[in-house]
Amino acid sequence: MDVKTNFEVIVVGAGASGLLIAQGLKLNGIKATVYERESATTYLTRPREWGMSLHFGQNSLSKCIPPNLMSRMNEALCDPYDTERRTSWPLYNGQTGEKFFDMPGHNPIRVSHRKLRALLSEGIDIRYGKRLVKLSRTEASSSATAKFADGDTATAALIVGCEGAHSAVREALVGRERAVNTPIDVQVFNACWRLPADVALLQRKDSPVFRVGYHPAGMTWVSGIQDVKDPGDPTTFLFQQLLSWPGRPHAEDFPDQRSKVEFVKEKARIYAEPWKSAGLNIPEDTELHVDRIAIWKPDVTVDWASSCPLWPHVAVAGDAAHSMPPFRGQGLNNALTDAERIVSELVEVKHGIKSLGEAVRSYESEMKARGAKEVEISTVQSRMVHNWDTLMESPMMKAGMDAYKGDVGEYTKYLDQKVGKQAGSVS
Ligand SMILES: Cc1cc2nc3c(=O)[nH]c(=O)nc-3n(C[C@H](O)[C@H](O)[C@H](O)COP(=O)(O)OP(=O)(O)OC[C@H]3O[C@@H](n4cnc5c(N)ncnc54)[C@H](O)[C@@H]3O)c2cc1C
């Protein structure tokens, strides 16, 4: 196969990163097929849903999708009726309800995890029900083969693992032990529920799309609109509520669902409005999962060409390449940046400007440095926003939603001196 001019790409995982890579390759005349483990039905009906702040990633998005899809971006919005252009998100003292900061960002919007996938899936060749279980190299060494749980195989010059935080392609690149995520002692409840009309309207007063309430007791409560069926009927509004805390209680400390709902109500009682009424009105049958935050940082000192015999025929993007805490709203934005970067490198391969190895190396070098830094700074952010004494010094106060350009070491030194190793640090 002539890798310079005629090659195909397999993308594993139909999340935002995988779909944008497929869109970008298609736009540039490179054949890409996406293999997704979920069935065509469960892919669209999966129960867990959340909103994501999309800001600098919009730039990458616009470079990889055709103008007709870009003009339909409002379909991916949590509230498709909200047309206001913003320059920041409001941050509040959750105990008093006072706003203390407008966190700047590049036209931040809230997109739905589910709706964004639906939009980016359009026109893409997706094979559902294909769970990647194994990768191997072909005899000729000019391609790699993916094996799926149902026994099917697929071969291509490049397989890009976009299968999220538990990535088999990541494992192939760095080895099983090094691919493991590291837990952080921060717990999250992330769920969506509807509210009575008056409470729903209160949630949207002053900050109709998104707000974060930091509580002096060391908790954060992100709340935002998740879906609007009828803008004239507040009972159709769905809200995302993300409550996080360091240390205990851990998942095993909750005996049942009821105790989790009670926990939300107990915290709501010490929060100001609108979190108070959002929490007190949580439906009793809300299914709550305790998610423990975990991270994975690409090691910039490890050359994947040496650690993986399949290189350069395998690569990773998105959460598979860097898993970060959500408290700076960076995972999606970096996933989309990865997609745009890898597409632009592969276009150079198509035009014979670079070999596949040169392109993959160039992609990895930029992605690893950017991803590693963001994992570090998002981890620092995670520790600092769950501690009232350090909140006001946290990275978001300096960098807003933008990529952090400074020295992360300064923050870790400050934290270690000020609070030492505490709940919320890497365990
Ligand atoms: C609560 C929460 C809030 C967040 N808020 C923000 C935010 O505000 N801003 C932001 O930028 N980011 C945010 N993020 C992060 C963001 O959601 C992720 O970084 C982003 O969705 C990652 O996309 P991805 O394509 O890399 O992976 P995923 O979206 O995880 O997609 C991976 C896909 O691969 C499939 N898959 C998995 N294993 C296999 C396999 N073996 N074979 C085939 N397919 C497989 C999965 O089914 C899935 O469809 C948030 C995350 C969470 C959990």
CSV table of C-alpha atoms and ligand atoms in Angstrom, one decimal:
chain,number,residue,atom,x,y,z
A,1,MET,CA,0.0,0.0,0.0
A,2,ASP,CA,1.3,3.5,-0.8
A,3,VAL,CA,0.9,5.1,2.6
A,4,LYS,CA,1.7,8.5,1.1
A,5,THR,CA,-1.2,8.9,-1.2
A,6,ASN,CA,-3.8,6.2,-0.6
A,7,PHE,CA,-4.4,5.2,3.0
A,8,GLU,CA,-7.3,4.5,5.3
A,9,VAL,CA,-7.8,5.3,8.9
A,10,ILE,CA,-9.7,3.3,11.6
A,11,VAL,CA,-11.1,5.4,14.4
A,12,VAL,CA,-12.0,3.5,17.6
A,13,GLY,CA,-14.8,5.2,19.6
A,14,ALA,CA,-17.5,7.5,18.4
A,15,GLY,CA,-17.1,10.2,21.0
A,16,ALA,CA,-16.4,13.8,20.1
A,17,SER,CA,-12.7,13.2,19.4
A,18,GLY,CA,-13.3,10.1,17.1
A,19,LEU,CA,-16.1,11.7,15.3
A,20,LEU,CA,-14.3,15.0,14.6
A,21,ILE,CA,-11.3,13.1,13.3
A,22,ALA,CA,-13.6,11.2,10.9
A,23,GLN,CA,-15.3,14.4,9.9
A,24,GLY,CA,-11.9,16.2,9.3
A,25,LEU,CA,-10.5,13.3,7.3
A,26,LYS,CA,-13.6,13.0,5.2
A,27,LEU,CA,-13.5,16.8,4.5
A,28,ASN,CA,-9.9,16.2,3.2
A,29,GLY,CA,-10.7,13.2,1.1
A,30,ILE,CA,-9.2,10.6,3.4
A,31,LYS,CA,-11.3,7.4,4.1
A,32,ALA,CA,-12.1,6.9,7.8
A,33,THR,CA,-14.3,4.3,9.4
A,34,VAL,CA,-15.4,4.6,13.1
A,35,TYR,CA,-15.8,1.5,15.2
A,36,GLU,CA,-18.0,2.0,18.3
A,37,ARG,CA,-18.6,-0.6,21.0
A,38,GLU,CA,-22.2,0.5,21.7
A,39,SER,CA,-25.1,-0.7,19.6
A,40,ALA,CA,-26.8,1.8,17.3
A,41,THR,CA,-29.6,2.0,19.8
A,42,THR,CA,-27.8,2.2,23.1
A,43,TYR,CA,-25.4,4.8,21.5
A,44,LEU,CA,-28.4,7.2,21.3
A,45,THR,CA,-30.2,6.2,24.4
A,46,ARG,CA,-27.4,5.8,27.0
A,47,PRO,CA,-28.8,7.1,30.2
A,48,ARG,CA,-25.9,9.2,31.4
A,49,GLU,CA,-25.8,12.7,29.9
A,50,TRP,CA,-24.0,15.9,30.7
A,51,GLY,CA,-23.3,19.4,29.5
A,52,MET,CA,-19.8,20.5,28.5
A,53,SER,CA,-18.4,24.0,28.2
A,54,LEU,CA,-17.1,24.4,24.7
A,55,HIS,CA,-14.8,27.4,24.2
A,56,PHE,CA,-11.4,27.4,22.5
A,57,GLY,CA,-12.3,24.0,21.0
A,58,GLN,CA,-14.8,25.7,18.6
A,59,ASN,CA,-11.8,26.8,16.5
A,60,SER,CA,-10.8,23.2,15.9
A,61,LEU,CA,-14.4,22.1,15.3
A,62,SER,CA,-14.9,24.7,12.6
A,63,LYS,CA,-11.8,23.5,10.7
A,64,CYS,CA,-12.9,19.9,10.6
A,65,ILE,CA,-16.6,20.0,9.8
A,66,PRO,CA,-18.3,21.2,6.6
A,67,PRO,CA,-20.0,24.7,6.8
A,68,ASN,CA,-23.5,23.2,6.7
A,69,LEU,CA,-22.8,21.2,9.9
A,70,MET,CA,-21.1,24.2,11.6
A,71,SER,CA,-24.2,26.3,10.8
A,72,ARG,CA,-26.2,23.7,12.7
A,73,MET,CA,-24.2,23.9,15.9
A,74,ASN,CA,-27.2,25.2,17.8
A,75,GLU,CA,-28.6,21.6,17.6
A,76,ALA,CA,-25.8,20.5,19.9
A,77,LEU,CA,-26.5,23.2,22.5
A,78,CYS,CA,-28.1,22.3,25.8
A,79,ASP,CA,-30.5,25.2,25.2
A,80,PRO,CA,-30.9,25.5,21.5
A,81,TYR,CA,-33.0,28.7,22.0
A,82,ASP,CA,-30.2,30.5,23.8
A,83,THR,CA,-28.5,32.8,21.2
A,84,GLU,CA,-26.6,35.1,23.5
A,85,ARG,CA,-22.9,35.4,22.9
A,86,ARG,CA,-20.9,35.5,26.1
A,87,THR,CA,-17.3,36.2,27.2
A,88,SER,CA,-17.4,34.5,30.6
A,89,TRP,CA,-19.1,32.1,33.0
A,90,PRO,CA,-20.2,33.4,36.4
A,91,LEU,CA,-18.7,31.9,39.6
A,92,TYR,CA,-20.5,32.3,43.0
A,93,ASN,CA,-20.0,31.9,46.7
A,94,GLY,CA,-22.4,29.0,47.2
A,95,GLN,CA,-23.1,29.9,50.8
A,96,THR,CA,-24.1,33.5,50.2
A,97,GLY,CA,-25.2,33.4,46.6
A,98,GLU,CA,-22.9,36.3,45.8
A,99,LYS,CA,-21.1,36.3,42.4
A,100,PHE,CA,-17.3,36.7,43.0
A,101,PHE,CA,-15.9,36.3,39.5
A,102,ASP,CA,-16.7,36.2,35.8
A,103,MET,CA,-14.3,33.6,34.4
A,104,PRO,CA,-13.3,34.7,30.9
A,105,GLY,CA,-13.4,32.4,28.0
A,106,HIS,CA,-13.6,32.4,24.2
A,107,ASN,CA,-17.4,32.5,23.5
A,108,PRO,CA,-18.3,29.8,26.0
A,109,ILE,CA,-21.3,27.7,25.1
A,110,ARG,CA,-22.8,24.6,26.8
A,111,VAL,CA,-23.1,21.6,24.5
A,112,SER,CA,-24.8,18.3,25.3
A,113,HIS,CA,-22.7,15.2,25.2
A,114,ARG,CA,-25.4,13.3,23.5
A,115,LYS,CA,-26.5,16.0,21.0
A,116,LEU,CA,-22.9,16.8,20.0
A,117,ARG,CA,-22.4,13.2,19.1
A,118,ALA,CA,-25.6,13.0,17.2
A,119,LEU,CA,-24.5,16.1,15.1
A,120,LEU,CA,-20.9,15.0,14.5
A,121,SER,CA,-22.1,11.5,13.5
A,122,GLU,CA,-23.8,12.8,10.4
A,123,GLY,CA,-22.3,11.5,7.2
A,124,ILE,CA,-19.8,9.3,9.0
A,125,ASP,CA,-19.3,5.6,8.4
A,126,ILE,CA,-19.9,4.2,11.9
A,127,ARG,CA,-19.9,0.5,12.7
A,128,TYR,CA,-21.8,-0.1,15.9
A,129,GLY,CA,-21.4,-3.0,18.3
A,130,LYS,CA,-17.7,-3.2,17.7
A,131,ARG,CA,-15.7,-3.4,20.9
A,132,LEU,CA,-12.0,-3.3,20.2
A,133,VAL,CA,-10.2,-6.1,22.1
A,134,LYS,CA,-6.9,-6.5,20.5
A,135,LEU,CA,-4.4,-4.8,18.1
A,136,SER,CA,-1.8,-6.5,16.0
A,137,ARG,CA,0.7,-5.7,13.3
A,138,THR,CA,0.3,-7.0,9.8
A,139,GLU,CA,3.1,-9.1,8.2
A,140,ALA,CA,4.1,-6.3,5.9
A,141,SER,CA,4.3,-4.0,8.9
A,142,SER,CA,2.7,-1.2,6.9
A,143,SER,CA,-0.6,-1.3,8.8
A,144,ALA,CA,-2.2,-2.5,12.0
A,145,THR,CA,-5.2,-4.7,12.6
A,146,ALA,CA,-8.0,-4.2,15.1
A,147,LYS,CA,-9.8,-7.2,16.4
A,148,PHE,CA,-13.3,-6.7,17.9
A,149,ALA,CA,-15.2,-8.7,20.5
A,150,ASP,CA,-17.5,-10.2,17.9
A,151,GLY,CA,-14.5,-11.7,16.1
A,152,ASP,CA,-14.4,-9.2,13.2
A,153,THR,CA,-11.2,-7.6,12.2
A,154,ALA,CA,-10.3,-4.4,10.3
A,155,THR,CA,-6.9,-3.3,9.0
A,156,ALA,CA,-5.6,0.2,8.2
A,157,ALA,CA,-2.4,2.2,7.9
A,158,LEU,CA,-3.5,4.0,11.1
A,159,ILE,CA,-5.7,3.1,14.0
A,160,VAL,CA,-6.6,6.0,16.2
A,161,GLY,CA,-7.8,5.1,19.7
A,162,CYS,CA,-10.5,7.6,20.7
A,163,GLU,CA,-12.2,5.1,23.2
A,164,GLY,CA,-12.0,7.3,26.2
A,165,ALA,CA,-10.3,6.9,29.6
A,166,HIS,CA,-10.1,3.1,29.4
A,167,SER,CA,-8.4,2.8,26.1
A,168,ALA,CA,-7.0,-0.4,24.7
A,169,VAL,CA,-4.9,1.6,22.2
A,170,ARG,CA,-3.3,3.6,25.0
A,171,GLU,CA,-2.4,0.2,26.5
A,172,ALA,CA,-0.8,-0.9,23.3
A,173,LEU,CA,1.2,2.3,23.2
A,174,VAL,CA,2.6,2.4,26.7
A,175,GLY,CA,1.9,-1.1,28.2
A,176,ARG,CA,-0.8,-2.2,30.6
A,177,GLU,CA,0.8,-1.0,33.8
A,178,ARG,CA,1.5,2.5,32.5
A,179,ALA,CA,-1.9,2.9,30.9
A,180,VAL,CA,-3.7,2.7,34.2
A,181,ASN,CA,-5.6,5.8,35.4
A,182,THR,CA,-4.6,7.3,38.8
A,183,PRO,CA,-7.5,8.1,41.1
A,184,ILE,CA,-7.9,11.4,42.8
A,185,ASP,CA,-9.7,11.6,46.1
A,186,VAL,CA,-12.5,13.8,44.8
A,187,GLN,CA,-16.1,12.4,44.4
A,188,VAL,CA,-18.8,13.6,42.1
A,189,PHE,CA,-22.5,13.2,41.7
A,190,ASN,CA,-23.4,14.2,38.1
A,191,ALA,CA,-27.1,13.9,37.3
A,192,CYS,CA,-29.9,15.7,35.5
A,193,TRP,CA,-33.4,16.3,36.8
A,194,ARG,CA,-36.5,18.5,36.1
A,195,LEU,CA,-37.8,21.1,38.6
A,196,PRO,CA,-41.2,22.7,39.4
A,197,ALA,CA,-41.8,25.7,37.2
A,198,ASP,CA,-41.0,28.4,39.8
A,199,VAL,CA,-37.8,26.6,40.9
A,200,ALA,CA,-36.8,26.1,37.2
A,201,LEU,CA,-37.2,29.8,36.5
A,202,LEU,CA,-35.2,30.7,39.6
A,203,GLN,CA,-32.3,28.5,38.3
A,204,ARG,CA,-32.0,30.6,35.2
A,205,LYS,CA,-32.4,34.0,36.8
A,206,ASP,CA,-29.2,36.2,36.0
A,207,SER,CA,-27.3,33.2,34.7
A,208,PRO,CA,-29.6,31.3,32.3
A,209,VAL,CA,-27.1,28.8,31.0
A,210,PHE,CA,-24.4,27.9,33.6
A,211,ARG,CA,-23.1,28.8,37.0
A,212,VAL,CA,-20.8,27.3,39.6
A,213,GLY,CA,-21.3,27.7,43.4
A,214,TYR,CA,-18.2,27.1,45.5
A,215,HIS,CA,-19.0,26.5,49.1
A,216,PRO,CA,-16.6,27.4,52.1
A,217,ALA,CA,-17.3,23.8,53.3
A,218,GLY,CA,-15.1,22.7,50.4
A,219,MET,CA,-17.6,21.6,47.8
A,220,THR,CA,-18.4,22.7,44.3
A,221,TRP,CA,-21.8,22.7,42.7
A,222,VAL,CA,-22.0,23.2,38.9
A,223,SER,CA,-25.5,23.7,37.6
A,224,GLY,CA,-26.6,24.4,34.1
A,225,ILE,CA,-29.4,24.0,31.7
A,226,GLN,CA,-29.1,20.6,30.0
A,227,ASP,CA,-32.2,20.6,27.7
A,228,VAL,CA,-35.1,22.7,26.8
A,229,LYS,CA,-38.0,21.1,25.1
A,230,ASP,CA,-40.4,24.1,25.2
A,231,PRO,CA,-38.9,27.5,26.0
A,232,GLY,CA,-42.3,28.7,27.2
A,233,ASP,CA,-42.8,25.8,29.7
A,234,PRO,CA,-40.2,25.7,32.5
A,235,THR,CA,-41.4,22.3,33.6
A,236,THR,CA,-39.8,20.9,30.3
A,237,PHE,CA,-36.4,22.3,31.3
A,238,LEU,CA,-33.8,19.6,32.3
A,239,PHE,CA,-31.0,20.8,34.6
A,240,GLN,CA,-27.6,19.2,35.1
A,241,GLN,CA,-26.3,19.2,38.7
A,242,LEU,CA,-22.8,18.3,39.4
A,243,LEU,CA,-21.9,18.2,43.1
A,244,SER,CA,-18.3,17.4,44.1
A,245,TRP,CA,-16.4,17.0,47.3
A,246,PRO,CA,-12.9,15.8,48.4
A,247,GLY,CA,-12.5,12.8,50.7
A,248,ARG,CA,-15.3,10.9,52.3
A,249,PRO,CA,-18.0,9.9,51.8
A,250,HIS,CA,-16.7,7.5,49.1
A,251,ALA,CA,-19.0,5.3,47.0
A,252,GLU,CA,-19.0,2.5,49.5
A,253,ASP,CA,-20.2,4.8,52.3
A,254,PHE,CA,-23.6,5.2,50.7
A,255,PRO,CA,-25.7,2.1,51.6
A,256,ASP,CA,-28.4,2.8,48.9
A,257,GLN,CA,-29.8,5.3,46.4
A,258,ARG,CA,-31.9,6.9,49.1
A,259,SER,CA,-28.9,7.9,51.1
A,260,LYS,CA,-27.4,9.5,48.0
A,261,VAL,CA,-30.6,11.6,47.5
A,262,GLU,CA,-30.5,12.5,51.2
A,263,PHE,CA,-26.9,13.6,50.8
A,264,VAL,CA,-27.8,16.0,48.0
A,265,LYS,CA,-30.6,17.4,50.1
A,266,GLU,CA,-28.4,17.8,53.2
A,267,LYS,CA,-25.8,19.8,51.1
A,268,ALA,CA,-28.6,21.8,49.5
A,269,ARG,CA,-29.7,23.0,52.9
A,270,ILE,CA,-26.3,24.8,53.5
A,271,TYR,CA,-26.2,26.2,49.9
A,272,ALA,CA,-27.8,29.5,49.0
A,273,GLU,CA,-30.4,29.8,46.2
A,274,PRO,CA,-30.7,28.6,43.5
A,275,TRP,CA,-28.7,25.5,44.4
A,276,LYS,CA,-30.8,25.1,47.6
A,277,SER,CA,-34.1,24.6,45.8
A,278,ALA,CA,-32.5,22.6,43.0
A,279,GLY,CA,-31.2,20.1,45.5
A,280,LEU,CA,-34.3,20.1,47.8
A,281,ASN,CA,-36.4,19.4,44.8
A,282,ILE,CA,-34.4,16.4,43.5
A,283,PRO,CA,-36.9,13.6,42.6
A,284,GLU,CA,-36.7,10.8,45.0
A,285,ASP,CA,-36.1,8.2,42.3
A,286,THR,CA,-33.1,10.0,40.8
A,287,GLU,CA,-30.3,7.5,40.1
A,288,LEU,CA,-27.1,8.9,41.5
A,289,HIS,CA,-23.7,7.4,40.9
A,290,VAL,CA,-20.6,8.3,42.9
A,291,ASP,CA,-17.9,8.9,40.3
A,292,ARG,CA,-14.3,9.1,41.6
A,293,ILE,CA,-12.1,11.4,39.5
A,294,ALA,CA,-9.2,9.7,37.9
A,295,ILE,CA,-6.4,11.1,35.7
A,296,TRP,CA,-4.0,9.9,33.0
A,297,LYS,CA,-1.1,12.0,31.9
A,298,PRO,CA,1.0,11.2,28.8
A,299,ASP,CA,4.6,10.9,29.8
A,300,VAL,CA,6.5,13.3,27.5
A,301,THR,CA,9.8,11.5,28.2
A,302,VAL,CA,8.6,8.2,26.8
A,303,ASP,CA,8.9,7.7,23.1
A,304,TRP,CA,6.0,5.6,21.9
A,305,ALA,CA,8.0,4.6,18.9
A,306,SER,CA,10.2,2.6,21.3
A,307,SER,CA,7.5,1.4,23.7
A,308,CYS,CA,5.1,0.1,21.0
A,309,PRO,CA,5.9,-2.3,18.2
A,310,LEU,CA,2.8,-1.1,16.3
A,311,TRP,CA,4.0,2.5,16.1
A,312,PRO,CA,3.4,4.6,13.9
A,313,HIS,CA,0.3,2.6,12.9
A,314,VAL,CA,-1.5,3.4,16.2
A,315,ALA,CA,-2.2,6.7,17.9
A,316,VAL,CA,-4.5,8.1,20.6
A,317,ALA,CA,-6.7,11.2,21.0
A,318,GLY,CA,-9.1,12.7,23.5
A,319,ASP,CA,-9.5,11.1,26.9
A,320,ALA,CA,-7.6,8.1,25.7
A,321,ALA,CA,-4.6,10.4,25.3
A,322,HIS,CA,-5.1,12.5,28.5
A,323,SER,CA,-7.8,12.1,31.1
A,324,MET,CA,-8.3,15.2,33.2
A,325,PRO,CA,-10.5,16.3,36.1
A,326,PRO,CA,-13.5,18.3,34.7
A,327,PHE,CA,-13.1,21.3,37.0
A,328,ARG,CA,-11.5,23.5,34.3
A,329,GLY,CA,-13.7,22.4,31.5
A,330,GLN,CA,-10.9,21.3,29.2
A,331,GLY,CA,-11.4,17.6,28.3
A,332,LEU,CA,-13.6,18.2,25.3
A,333,ASN,CA,-11.7,21.3,24.1
A,334,ASN,CA,-8.5,19.4,24.1
A,335,ALA,CA,-10.1,16.3,22.5
A,336,LEU,CA,-11.3,18.6,19.6
A,337,THR,CA,-7.8,20.2,19.4
A,338,ASP,CA,-6.3,16.7,19.1
A,339,ALA,CA,-8.7,15.9,16.3
A,340,GLU,CA,-7.8,19.0,14.3
A,341,ARG,CA,-4.1,18.4,14.9
A,342,ILE,CA,-4.1,14.8,13.8
A,343,VAL,CA,-6.2,15.6,10.7
A,344,SER,CA,-3.8,18.4,9.6
A,345,GLU,CA,-0.8,16.0,10.0
A,346,LEU,CA,-2.6,13.3,8.0
A,347,VAL,CA,-3.4,15.7,5.2
A,348,GLU,CA,0.4,16.2,4.9
A,349,VAL,CA,0.8,12.5,4.6
A,350,LYS,CA,-1.9,12.4,1.9
A,351,HIS,CA,0.0,15.1,-0.1
A,352,GLY,CA,3.3,13.3,0.3
A,353,ILE,CA,4.8,16.1,2.4
A,354,LYS,CA,5.4,13.8,5.4
A,355,SER,CA,5.7,10.1,6.0
A,356,LEU,CA,3.2,8.5,8.4
A,357,GLY,CA,5.9,8.2,11.0
A,358,GLU,CA,6.8,11.9,10.7
A,359,ALA,CA,3.2,12.9,10.9
A,360,VAL,CA,2.3,10.8,14.0
A,361,ARG,CA,5.5,11.9,15.7
A,362,SER,CA,4.7,15.6,15.1
A,363,TYR,CA,1.1,15.1,16.3
A,364,GLU,CA,2.2,13.3,19.4
A,365,SER,CA,4.9,15.8,20.4
A,366,GLU,CA,2.4,18.7,20.4
A,367,MET,CA,-0.5,16.7,21.9
A,368,LYS,CA,1.6,15.1,24.7
A,369,ALA,CA,3.0,18.4,25.9
A,370,ARG,CA,-0.3,20.2,25.8
A,371,GLY,CA,-2.2,17.2,27.3
A,372,ALA,CA,0.3,16.6,30.1
A,373,LYS,CA,0.2,20.2,31.1
A,374,GLU,CA,-3.5,20.4,31.1
A,375,VAL,CA,-3.8,17.2,33.2
A,376,GLU,CA,-1.5,18.7,35.7
A,377,ILE,CA,-3.2,22.1,35.9
A,378,SER,CA,-6.7,20.6,35.9
A,379,THR,CA,-5.5,18.4,38.8
A,380,VAL,CA,-4.2,21.5,40.7
A,381,GLN,CA,-7.5,23.2,40.0
A,382,SER,CA,-9.4,20.3,41.3
A,383,ARG,CA,-7.4,20.5,44.6
A,384,MET,CA,-7.7,24.3,44.9
A,385,VAL,CA,-11.4,24.7,44.2
A,386,HIS,CA,-12.3,22.2,46.9
A,387,ASN,CA,-10.6,24.3,49.5
A,388,TRP,CA,-11.9,27.7,50.4
A,389,ASP,CA,-8.4,28.9,51.5
A,390,THR,CA,-6.9,28.3,48.1
A,391,LEU,CA,-9.9,28.8,45.7
A,392,MET,CA,-9.1,32.4,44.9
A,393,GLU,CA,-5.6,31.5,43.9
A,394,SER,CA,-6.7,28.7,41.6
A,395,PRO,CA,-5.6,28.6,37.9
A,396,MET,CA,-9.1,29.7,36.6
A,397,MET,CA,-8.5,33.1,38.3
A,398,LYS,CA,-5.5,33.7,36.1
A,399,ALA,CA,-6.2,31.7,32.9
A,400,GLY,CA,-10.0,31.6,32.8
A,401,MET,CA,-11.0,28.9,30.4
A,402,ASP,CA,-8.0,29.2,28.2
A,403,ALA,CA,-5.1,26.8,28.0
A,404,TYR,CA,-2.7,27.5,30.9
A,405,LYS,CA,0.6,28.7,29.7
A,406,GLY,CA,2.5,29.2,32.9
A,407,ASP,CA,4.5,27.0,35.2
A,408,VAL,CA,2.4,24.4,37.0
A,409,GLY,CA,5.2,23.8,39.5
A,410,GLU,CA,4.5,27.1,41.1
A,411,TYR,CA,1.0,26.0,42.0
A,412,THR,CA,2.1,22.6,43.4
A,413,LYS,CA,4.7,24.3,45.5
A,414,TYR,CA,2.1,26.8,46.8
A,415,LEU,CA,-0.4,24.0,47.5
A,416,ASP,CA,2.1,21.8,49.3
A,417,GLN,CA,3.3,24.7,51.5
A,418,LYS,CA,-0.2,26.0,52.2
A,419,VAL,CA,-2.2,22.8,52.8
A,420,GLY,CA,0.2,19.9,52.4
A,421,LYS,CA,-1.1,16.6,50.9
A,422,GLN,CA,-4.8,16.4,51.6
A,423,ALA,CA,-8.0,14.9,50.4
A,424,GLY,CA,-8.2,15.8,46.8
A,425,SER,CA,-4.6,15.1,45.9
A,426,VAL,CA,-3.5,12.3,43.7
A,427,SER,CA,-3.8,9.1,45.8
B,1,LIG,C1,-19.4,15.4,34.2
B,1,LIG,C2,-18.5,15.8,33.2
B,1,LIG,C3,-18.4,17.1,32.8
B,1,LIG,C4,-17.5,17.5,31.8
B,1,LIG,N1,-17.4,18.9,31.5
B,1,LIG,C5,-16.6,19.3,30.5
B,1,LIG,C6,-16.6,20.6,30.1
B,1,LIG,O1,-17.3,21.5,30.7
B,1,LIG,N2,-15.7,21.0,29.1
B,1,LIG,C7,-14.9,20.1,28.5
B,1,LIG,O2,-14.1,20.5,27.7
B,1,LIG,N3,-14.9,18.8,28.9
B,1,LIG,C8,-15.7,18.4,29.9
B,1,LIG,N4,-15.8,17.0,30.2
B,1,LIG,C9,-14.8,16.1,29.5
B,1,LIG,C10,-15.4,15.6,28.2
B,1,LIG,O3,-16.7,15.0,28.4
B,1,LIG,C11,-14.5,14.5,27.6
B,1,LIG,O4,-13.2,15.0,27.7
B,1,LIG,C12,-14.9,14.2,26.2
B,1,LIG,O5,-16.2,13.8,26.1
B,1,LIG,C13,-13.9,13.1,25.7
B,1,LIG,O6,-14.3,12.7,24.4
B,1,LIG,P1,-13.7,11.4,23.8
B,1,LIG,O7,-14.1,11.4,22.4
B,1,LIG,O8,-12.2,11.4,24.0
B,1,LIG,O9,-14.2,10.2,24.6
B,1,LIG,P2,-15.6,9.6,25.0
B,1,LIG,O10,-16.7,10.7,24.8
B,1,LIG,O11,-15.5,8.9,26.3
B,1,LIG,O12,-16.0,8.6,23.8
B,1,LIG,C14,-15.4,7.3,23.8
B,1,LIG,C15,-16.2,6.4,22.9
B,1,LIG,O13,-15.5,5.2,22.7
B,1,LIG,C16,-16.4,4.1,22.9
B,1,LIG,N5,-15.5,3.0,23.4
B,1,LIG,C17,-15.0,2.8,24.6
B,1,LIG,N6,-14.3,1.6,24.6
B,1,LIG,C18,-14.3,1.1,23.3
B,1,LIG,C19,-13.8,0.0,22.7
B,1,LIG,N7,-13.0,-0.9,23.4
B,1,LIG,N8,-14.1,-0.3,21.4
B,1,LIG,C20,-14.9,0.6,20.7
B,1,LIG,N9,-15.4,1.7,21.2
B,1,LIG,C21,-15.2,2.0,22.5
B,1,LIG,C22,-17.4,4.6,24.0
B,1,LIG,O14,-18.6,3.8,24.0
B,1,LIG,C23,-17.6,6.0,23.6
B,1,LIG,O15,-18.6,6.2,22.6
B,1,LIG,C24,-16.6,16.6,31.2
B,1,LIG,C25,-16.7,15.3,31.5
B,1,LIG,C26,-17.6,14.9,32.5
B,1,LIG,C27,-17.7,13.4,32.9
